[in-house]
XYZ file of C-alpha atoms in Angstrom:
354
model
C 61.437 106.574 -81.147
C 59.420 104.779 -83.127
C 60.502 101.137 -82.984
C 60.834 99.397 -86.478
C 58.224 96.744 -87.583
C 58.988 94.132 -90.355
C 55.490 92.612 -90.780
C 56.208 89.291 -93.360
C 53.218 88.031 -94.597
C 51.578 85.700 -98.516
C 54.668 82.872 -98.663
C 54.402 80.226 -100.648
C 51.120 78.136 -98.809
C 47.484 77.115 -99.217
C 46.928 80.144 -97.066
C 48.226 82.935 -99.448
C 45.573 85.400 -99.471
C 44.377 84.594 -95.801
C 48.120 85.369 -94.478
C 47.340 88.961 -97.178
C 43.704 89.439 -95.214
C 45.766 88.881 -92.028
C 47.928 91.738 -92.641
C 45.707 94.166 -94.000
C 44.129 93.794 -90.637
C 47.186 94.518 -88.707
C 47.398 97.804 -91.056
C 44.600 98.525 -89.688
C 44.815 98.447 -86.344
C 48.541 99.541 -85.653
C 50.090 102.078 -83.591
C 51.425 104.367 -86.509
C 53.037 106.697 -83.768
C 54.662 103.788 -81.671
C 55.994 101.744 -84.531
C 57.806 102.578 -88.118
C 56.168 99.596 -89.957
C 58.084 98.595 -92.368
C 56.026 95.784 -95.227
C 57.389 92.325 -96.732
C 55.725 90.730 -98.863
C 56.869 86.960 -100.194
C 55.224 86.050 -103.593
C 53.558 82.736 -104.471
C 56.623 80.945 -106.207
C 59.253 82.350 -102.362
C 60.283 85.925 -103.937
C 60.551 87.766 -101.375
C 59.746 92.476 -101.537
C 59.790 94.804 -99.621
C 57.760 97.223 -99.707
C 58.094 100.886 -98.576
C 57.160 102.408 -94.745
C 53.968 102.451 -94.224
C 52.123 105.826 -93.611
C 47.939 104.578 -92.936
C 46.082 101.314 -92.820
C 45.796 99.552 -96.048
C 42.049 99.592 -97.825
C 42.899 96.481 -99.575
C 45.165 93.036 -99.842
C 46.163 94.588 -103.653
C 48.228 97.126 -101.939
C 50.149 94.695 -100.345
C 51.423 92.626 -103.655
C 54.164 94.288 -104.104
C 56.308 93.801 -107.933
C 59.725 93.345 -107.392
C 61.394 95.560 -106.584
C 63.720 97.618 -109.256
C 67.168 97.601 -106.781
C 66.534 94.618 -105.730
C 68.733 93.474 -103.074
C 71.782 90.132 -102.381
C 70.705 88.702 -99.829
C 67.427 88.036 -97.271
C 70.036 89.956 -94.187
C 69.891 93.014 -96.635
C 65.986 92.916 -97.609
C 65.421 93.257 -94.046
C 67.495 94.704 -92.429
C 69.148 97.727 -94.776
C 70.676 100.355 -94.040
C 69.289 99.344 -89.688
C 68.316 96.096 -87.763
C 64.832 95.905 -86.975
C 63.931 96.283 -83.600
C 60.941 92.706 -83.985
C 59.192 90.854 -86.518
C 55.647 90.205 -87.422
C 55.106 86.931 -88.663
C 51.867 87.274 -91.120
C 52.299 83.814 -91.783
C 49.951 80.715 -92.228
C 51.025 76.601 -93.365
C 54.186 75.443 -95.426
C 57.323 78.400 -94.555
C 54.973 80.262 -92.696
C 53.515 78.790 -89.065
C 55.928 75.203 -89.523
C 59.121 76.227 -88.104
C 61.605 77.330 -91.086
C 60.992 80.794 -91.494
C 61.346 80.931 -87.468
C 64.617 79.492 -87.933
C 65.633 81.779 -90.441
C 64.974 85.001 -87.754
C 66.570 82.974 -85.457
C 69.971 82.727 -87.658
C 69.821 86.683 -88.217
C 69.115 87.326 -84.962
C 65.334 89.568 -85.014
C 62.891 89.132 -82.203
C 59.987 87.671 -83.556
C 55.849 87.647 -82.481
C 54.417 84.102 -81.754
C 56.415 80.251 -81.405
C 60.195 79.154 -81.888
C 61.029 76.645 -84.167
C 60.010 73.460 -82.372
C 56.489 74.083 -80.976
C 56.174 75.735 -84.947
C 56.863 72.686 -86.707
C 55.524 70.443 -84.179
C 52.095 72.441 -83.816
C 52.102 72.448 -88.326
C 52.894 68.769 -87.635
C 48.705 67.165 -85.933
C 51.159 63.973 -86.273
C 53.859 65.124 -84.315
C 51.496 67.092 -81.674
C 48.995 63.613 -80.812
C 52.261 61.827 -80.729
C 53.386 64.634 -77.799
C 49.480 65.593 -76.006
C 49.139 62.059 -75.716
C 52.595 61.450 -74.583
C 51.196 63.830 -71.099
C 47.970 62.148 -71.413
C 45.506 64.746 -73.730
C 42.645 63.332 -74.432
C 42.219 62.275 -78.133
C 40.074 60.448 -80.361
C 42.107 57.650 -82.465
C 44.270 58.131 -85.182
C 45.616 56.273 -88.059
C 48.305 57.728 -89.977
C 51.055 57.213 -92.595
C 52.768 58.840 -95.676
C 52.107 58.520 -99.685
C 54.960 55.716 -100.340
C 53.458 53.693 -98.616
C 49.861 54.335 -99.221
C 50.838 54.143 -102.785
C 52.997 50.646 -101.492
C 49.917 48.429 -99.800
C 46.565 50.814 -100.128
C 44.494 47.559 -99.299
C 46.566 47.862 -95.931
C 46.037 50.761 -94.796
C 42.649 50.859 -96.058
C 42.455 47.315 -93.479
C 43.793 49.335 -90.987
C 41.401 52.450 -90.681
C 38.852 50.317 -90.835
C 39.134 47.747 -88.508
C 40.733 50.812 -85.670
C 38.430 53.472 -86.702
C 34.833 54.095 -87.906
C 33.196 55.878 -90.071
C 32.455 58.955 -90.510
C 36.422 59.421 -90.621
C 38.015 63.198 -91.569
C 41.199 63.291 -93.795
C 43.664 65.758 -93.777
C 46.455 67.124 -94.551
C 49.361 66.195 -91.593
C 50.696 70.390 -92.107
C 48.208 72.277 -93.809
C 46.236 75.058 -91.627
C 43.051 76.602 -92.576
C 40.952 73.992 -92.823
C 42.204 72.925 -95.979
C 42.408 69.173 -97.800
C 40.727 68.073 -94.966
C 37.017 65.904 -96.173
C 34.811 63.961 -93.834
C 35.044 60.640 -95.192
C 31.499 57.615 -94.670
C 31.697 54.742 -96.834
C 34.884 53.009 -98.323
C 34.720 54.686 -101.193
C 34.829 58.497 -99.772
C 37.564 57.626 -97.892
C 39.921 56.881 -100.727
C 38.625 59.640 -102.784
C 39.449 61.675 -98.833
C 43.225 60.211 -99.085
C 43.864 61.053 -102.475
C 42.385 64.329 -102.271
C 44.599 65.134 -99.401
C 47.480 63.713 -100.359
C 47.892 66.858 -103.329
C 49.170 68.888 -100.816
C 51.161 66.846 -97.865
C 52.939 63.530 -97.987
C 51.687 62.393 -94.806
C 48.551 61.770 -93.574
C 46.692 61.019 -90.853
C 42.623 59.816 -91.035
C 40.808 60.806 -87.041
C 37.578 58.979 -85.755
C 34.471 61.001 -86.239
C 32.483 62.109 -82.992
C 29.585 63.704 -82.102
C 30.376 66.175 -79.930
C 30.820 70.676 -79.577
C 33.376 72.007 -81.190
C 34.620 74.903 -78.568
C 37.814 77.056 -78.854
C 40.105 78.928 -76.123
C 43.136 81.357 -77.272
C 46.152 80.926 -74.581
C 49.273 84.750 -74.943
C 52.177 85.006 -73.073
C 55.317 82.723 -72.465
C 56.263 81.054 -69.206
C 52.774 81.983 -67.935
C 50.805 81.546 -70.157
C 46.967 82.436 -69.592
C 43.684 82.096 -71.373
C 40.639 83.770 -72.493
C 36.852 82.510 -72.429
C 35.595 79.967 -74.652
C 34.517 79.652 -77.830
C 31.918 76.669 -79.596
C 31.548 77.465 -82.994
C 28.357 75.838 -84.883
C 28.613 75.446 -88.542
C 26.322 75.103 -90.971
C 28.656 72.701 -92.733
C 28.991 69.124 -92.326
C 32.521 70.304 -90.348
C 34.657 73.749 -90.211
C 36.547 73.806 -92.701
C 38.472 76.336 -95.763
C 34.833 77.957 -97.243
C 33.441 77.751 -93.716
C 36.232 79.619 -92.037
C 36.720 82.428 -93.958
C 34.395 82.959 -97.078
C 30.569 81.955 -96.676
C 29.431 83.564 -93.145
C 27.636 81.016 -93.178
C 29.534 80.067 -88.650
C 27.430 80.995 -85.309
C 30.223 82.091 -83.154
C 28.720 81.254 -79.377
C 31.213 83.495 -77.777
C 31.492 82.550 -74.451
C 31.590 78.901 -75.005
C 27.870 76.635 -72.216
C 29.827 74.817 -70.644
C 29.216 74.259 -67.509
C 32.570 75.784 -64.963
C 33.847 71.653 -64.665
C 34.111 71.307 -68.819
C 35.889 74.816 -68.711
C 37.676 74.297 -65.479
C 39.355 70.633 -68.108
C 39.695 72.235 -71.482
C 41.748 75.316 -70.043
C 44.177 73.168 -68.369
C 44.022 71.086 -71.143
C 45.389 73.937 -73.168
C 47.988 75.631 -70.554
C 49.035 71.647 -70.909
C 49.461 71.643 -74.654
C 50.593 74.977 -74.946
C 53.526 74.081 -72.374
C 54.390 70.148 -73.727
C 55.144 71.704 -77.120
C 56.697 75.113 -75.815
C 55.081 77.272 -77.395
C 55.079 81.259 -76.780
C 53.922 84.358 -78.088
C 50.368 82.843 -78.737
C 48.213 79.490 -79.873
C 44.013 78.619 -80.364
C 43.646 74.920 -78.753
C 40.818 73.269 -80.152
C 38.299 70.586 -78.364
C 35.627 68.889 -78.310
C 33.169 67.778 -75.747
C 31.072 65.463 -76.177
C 27.163 64.877 -74.425
C 28.687 63.272 -71.782
C 31.074 65.835 -70.914
C 34.324 65.014 -71.701
C 36.587 66.524 -73.003
C 39.403 65.993 -75.877
C 41.880 68.295 -77.796
C 41.654 68.163 -81.644
C 45.155 70.848 -81.897
C 45.898 74.311 -81.621
C 47.688 76.544 -83.979
C 50.507 78.466 -83.333
C 49.375 81.231 -85.232
C 45.928 81.679 -86.009
C 43.830 83.540 -87.606
C 44.457 86.624 -87.186
C 41.660 88.534 -88.362
C 39.131 91.165 -85.959
C 36.451 88.200 -87.016
C 39.185 85.138 -86.523
C 37.786 83.567 -83.325
C 41.517 84.575 -82.138
C 41.458 88.272 -81.712
C 37.131 87.521 -80.687
C 38.198 85.945 -77.781
C 40.126 87.828 -76.453
C 38.315 90.761 -77.491
C 35.807 89.411 -75.697
C 38.231 89.396 -72.632
C 38.287 92.424 -72.660
C 42.378 92.967 -74.927
C 41.255 94.940 -77.957
C 42.526 93.967 -81.379
C 45.043 97.028 -81.110
C 46.673 96.232 -77.538
C 46.518 92.645 -78.433
C 48.909 92.972 -81.199
C 51.116 95.202 -78.682
C 51.013 92.864 -76.862
C 52.341 90.075 -78.647
C 55.673 92.666 -79.876
C 56.646 92.541 -76.124
C 55.990 88.831 -75.417
C 58.225 89.006 -79.054
C 60.603 91.248 -77.090
C 60.565 89.813 -74.135
C 61.502 85.477 -74.402
C 64.466 88.052 -77.470
C 65.914 89.713 -74.414
C 65.671 85.989 -72.585
C 68.204 84.581 -75.401
C 70.127 87.579 -75.446
C 70.837 87.587 -71.315
C 71.423 82.994 -71.778
C 73.956 84.139 -74.926
C 75.862 87.112 -71.938
C 75.902 83.790 -69.739
C 77.667 81.856 -71.832
C 80.343 84.341 -73.292
């Protein structure tokens, strides 16, 4: 019997198109002999639309944008389950309402197994401030940072500028606290560009984080698993641009990826140990990409983790596992199996309570 696999993609976030690219890539790698693939598209406006089961890979992302259904279900439960309950969902959503714990909470309430991180890990991993506070709790080294919300900036802009310029030095990186794929991020090199960068970031989120710039290499590692996670080989990013922004990740192709990353054995050991510590403090499951800075003195600083990293075949997460001996289709299968494993554990807990 084929497993009924729902793939959910699109969404209301600024990373809608990235999600569609991920969904297309997954349909080109999924084993249609093993899974009955049910596509579920979330529009920019947040409307959920279910397509007919896919019988083969799609050729373009336009095939994944469904028109409004004639017989629209009364609720999301009817849409996802219909007459037969889905065996597992593969959320391929990035950004707000996708990897921030909200849709994960929906799947929890509906009692449907889903791949990837749960509610807590997703929400904590999405909020860069909360994430860094948890990292600090377990002693993970990081760059200095300042954070504030929109109302605080509007109330006393001068105070926050003084705080940033006294506690940090230029260059600084100004980021929305709750977006991924480098959306809304700017590099500030002086007083004027700092104000401009904050105003720009506030277009995307109410909470802002401003980080100290550091001269360092950008090295990443992929983590896979549940209670006993394992690390991939390391990869180094060498963007041509001033930093690894949205265009460098998805559009211009002017980024060099070094896999495996040329680091010492000591740095590799430290980086992997820190990645696993970050994975565990956030209570992650399934997958994480952990991003680090490595200075010229081989000091390792954690930058962030991404609980739903880019997942096309050319994205860093699948590439790192490919170099570790796990192909893209095998990676999808493992994530589904990890989802079912975690769901079974939850069922056992429920039986014990009953």
